[in-house]
Coordinates of N, CA and C in Angstrom, one line a residue:
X1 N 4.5 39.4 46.8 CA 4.4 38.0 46.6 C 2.9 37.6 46.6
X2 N 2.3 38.2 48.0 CA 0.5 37.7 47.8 C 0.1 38.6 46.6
X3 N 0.3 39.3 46.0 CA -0.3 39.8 44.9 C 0.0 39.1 43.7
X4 N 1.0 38.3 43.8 CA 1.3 37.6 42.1 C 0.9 36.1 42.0
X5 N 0.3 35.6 43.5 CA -0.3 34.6 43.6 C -1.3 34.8 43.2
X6 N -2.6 36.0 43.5 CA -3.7 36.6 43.6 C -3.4 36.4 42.2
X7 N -3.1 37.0 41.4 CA -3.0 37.4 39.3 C -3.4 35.4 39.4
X8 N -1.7 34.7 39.6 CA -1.9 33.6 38.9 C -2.8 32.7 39.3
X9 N -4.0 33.0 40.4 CA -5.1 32.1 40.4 C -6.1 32.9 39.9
X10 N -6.1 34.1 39.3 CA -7.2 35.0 38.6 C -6.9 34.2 37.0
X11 N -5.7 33.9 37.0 CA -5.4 33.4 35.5 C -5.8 32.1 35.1
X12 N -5.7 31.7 36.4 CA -5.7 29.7 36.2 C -7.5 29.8 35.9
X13 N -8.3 30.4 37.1 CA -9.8 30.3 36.9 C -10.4 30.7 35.7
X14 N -9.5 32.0 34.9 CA -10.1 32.1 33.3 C -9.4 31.3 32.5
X15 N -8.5 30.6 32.8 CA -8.3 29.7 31.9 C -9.1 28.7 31.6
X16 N -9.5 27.6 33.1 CA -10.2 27.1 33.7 C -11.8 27.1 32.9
X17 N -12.4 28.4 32.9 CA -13.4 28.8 32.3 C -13.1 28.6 30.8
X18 N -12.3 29.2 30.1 CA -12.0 29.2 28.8 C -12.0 27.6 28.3
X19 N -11.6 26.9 29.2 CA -11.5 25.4 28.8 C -12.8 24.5 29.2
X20 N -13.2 25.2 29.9 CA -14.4 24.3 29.7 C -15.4 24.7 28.8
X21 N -15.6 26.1 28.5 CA -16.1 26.4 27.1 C -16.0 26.2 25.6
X22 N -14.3 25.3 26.1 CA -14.1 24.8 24.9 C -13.3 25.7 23.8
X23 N -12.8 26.9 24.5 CA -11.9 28.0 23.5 C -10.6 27.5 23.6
X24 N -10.5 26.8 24.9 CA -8.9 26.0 24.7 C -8.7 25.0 25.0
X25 N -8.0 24.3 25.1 CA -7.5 22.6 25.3 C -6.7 23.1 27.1
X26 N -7.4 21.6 27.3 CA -6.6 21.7 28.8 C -4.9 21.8 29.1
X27 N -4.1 21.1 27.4 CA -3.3 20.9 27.8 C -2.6 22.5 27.7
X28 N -2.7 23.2 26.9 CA -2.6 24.7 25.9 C -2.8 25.4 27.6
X29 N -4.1 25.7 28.3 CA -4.1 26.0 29.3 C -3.3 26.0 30.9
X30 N -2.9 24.4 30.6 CA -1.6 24.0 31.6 C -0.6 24.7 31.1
X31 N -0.2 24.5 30.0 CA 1.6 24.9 29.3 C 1.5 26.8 29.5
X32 N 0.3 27.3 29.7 CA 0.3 28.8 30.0 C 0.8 29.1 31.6
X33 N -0.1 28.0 32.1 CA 0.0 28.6 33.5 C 1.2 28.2 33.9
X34 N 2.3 26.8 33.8 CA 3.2 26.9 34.0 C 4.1 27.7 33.2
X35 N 4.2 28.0 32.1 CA 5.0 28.9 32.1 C 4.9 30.1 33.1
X36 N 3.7 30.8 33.1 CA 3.6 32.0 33.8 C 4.0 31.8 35.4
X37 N 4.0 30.8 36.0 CA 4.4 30.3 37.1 C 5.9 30.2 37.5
X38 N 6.8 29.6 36.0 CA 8.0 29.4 36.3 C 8.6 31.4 36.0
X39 N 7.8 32.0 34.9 CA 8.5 33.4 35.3 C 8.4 34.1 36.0
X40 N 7.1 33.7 37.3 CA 6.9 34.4 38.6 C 8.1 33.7 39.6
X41 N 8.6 32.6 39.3 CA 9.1 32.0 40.0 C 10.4 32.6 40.3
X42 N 10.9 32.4 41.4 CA 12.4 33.5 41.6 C 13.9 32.4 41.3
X43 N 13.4 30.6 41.2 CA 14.0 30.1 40.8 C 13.9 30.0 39.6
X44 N 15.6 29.7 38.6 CA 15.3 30.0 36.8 C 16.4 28.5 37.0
X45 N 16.5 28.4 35.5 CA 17.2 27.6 35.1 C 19.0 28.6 35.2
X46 N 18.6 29.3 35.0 CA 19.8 30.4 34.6 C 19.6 31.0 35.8
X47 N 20.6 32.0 36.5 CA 19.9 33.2 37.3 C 19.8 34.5 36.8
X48 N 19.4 35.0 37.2 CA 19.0 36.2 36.1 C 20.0 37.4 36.7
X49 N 20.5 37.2 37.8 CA 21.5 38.2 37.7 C 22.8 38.1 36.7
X50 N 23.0 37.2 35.8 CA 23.8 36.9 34.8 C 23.8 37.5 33.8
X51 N 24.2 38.2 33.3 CA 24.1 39.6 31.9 C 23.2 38.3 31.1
X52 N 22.4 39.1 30.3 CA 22.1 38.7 29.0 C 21.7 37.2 29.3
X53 N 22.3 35.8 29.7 CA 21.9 35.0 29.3 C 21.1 34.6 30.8
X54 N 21.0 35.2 31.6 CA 20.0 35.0 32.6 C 18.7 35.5 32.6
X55 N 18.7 36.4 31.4 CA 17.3 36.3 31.0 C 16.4 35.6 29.7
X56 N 17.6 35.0 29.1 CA 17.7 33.8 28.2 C 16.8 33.0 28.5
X57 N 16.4 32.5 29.4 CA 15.7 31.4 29.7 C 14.2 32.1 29.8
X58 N 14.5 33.0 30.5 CA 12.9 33.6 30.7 C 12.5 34.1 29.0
X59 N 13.1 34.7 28.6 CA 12.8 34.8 27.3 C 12.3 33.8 26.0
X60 N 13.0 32.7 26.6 CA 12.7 31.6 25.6 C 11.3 30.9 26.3
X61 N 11.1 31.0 27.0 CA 9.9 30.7 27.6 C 8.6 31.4 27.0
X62 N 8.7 32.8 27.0 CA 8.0 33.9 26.5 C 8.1 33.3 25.0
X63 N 9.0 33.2 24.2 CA 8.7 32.9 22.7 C 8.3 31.7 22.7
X64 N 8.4 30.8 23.4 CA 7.6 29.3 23.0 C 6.4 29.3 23.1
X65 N 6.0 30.0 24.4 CA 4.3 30.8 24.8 C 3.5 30.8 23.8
X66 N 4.4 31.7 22.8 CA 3.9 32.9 21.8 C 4.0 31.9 20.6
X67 N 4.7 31.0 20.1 CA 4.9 30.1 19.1 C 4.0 29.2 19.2
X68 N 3.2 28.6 20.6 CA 3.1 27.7 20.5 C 0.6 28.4 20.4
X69 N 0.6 29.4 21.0 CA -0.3 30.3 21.0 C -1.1 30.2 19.4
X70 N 0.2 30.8 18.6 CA 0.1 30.7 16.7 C -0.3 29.6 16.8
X71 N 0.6 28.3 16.6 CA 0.1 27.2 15.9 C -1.1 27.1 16.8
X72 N -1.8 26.6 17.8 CA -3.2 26.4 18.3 C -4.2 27.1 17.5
X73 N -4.1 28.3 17.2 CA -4.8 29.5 16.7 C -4.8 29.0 15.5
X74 N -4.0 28.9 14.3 CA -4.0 28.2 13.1 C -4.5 26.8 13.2
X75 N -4.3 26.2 14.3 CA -4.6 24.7 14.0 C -6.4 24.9 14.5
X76 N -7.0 25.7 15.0 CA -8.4 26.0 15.6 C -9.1 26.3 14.5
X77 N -8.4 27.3 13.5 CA -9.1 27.6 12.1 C -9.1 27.0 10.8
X78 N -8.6 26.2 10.6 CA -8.6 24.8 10.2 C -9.5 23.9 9.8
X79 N -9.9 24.0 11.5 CA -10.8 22.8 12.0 C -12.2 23.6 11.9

């Protein structure tokens, strides 16, 4: 547990960094850290000991991540 706190404030501060340099938007950097917060989290919407659709949720989290990553990325080169 103290070790995955340790990662998620190693993550928040390069994010943190990254956004004030202006490589990402504050909000892009929020929507990371909580996602990565809710999949460290041992509470889910689902539980995950539930075949298949208990990890549903964590998964869709992971693809919205990743969907939402693209569009920022395309909308930065754009601009």
């Amino acid at each position: 547990m103290h070790n995955d706190r340790e990662n998620l404030e190693k993550i928040r501060d390069e994010l943190s960094t990254q956004s004030k340099k202006g490589l990402c938007s504050w909000k892009g950097a929020l929507i990371i850290i909580l996602s990565l917060a809710y999949l460290a989290s041992p509470i889910d919407l689902i539980p995950d000991f539930l075949p298949v659709i208990g990890q549903a949720d964590d998964l869709g989290v992971i693809i919205f991540d990743i969907l939402y990553i693209i569009r920022e990325y395309r909308r930065s080169k754009t601009n």
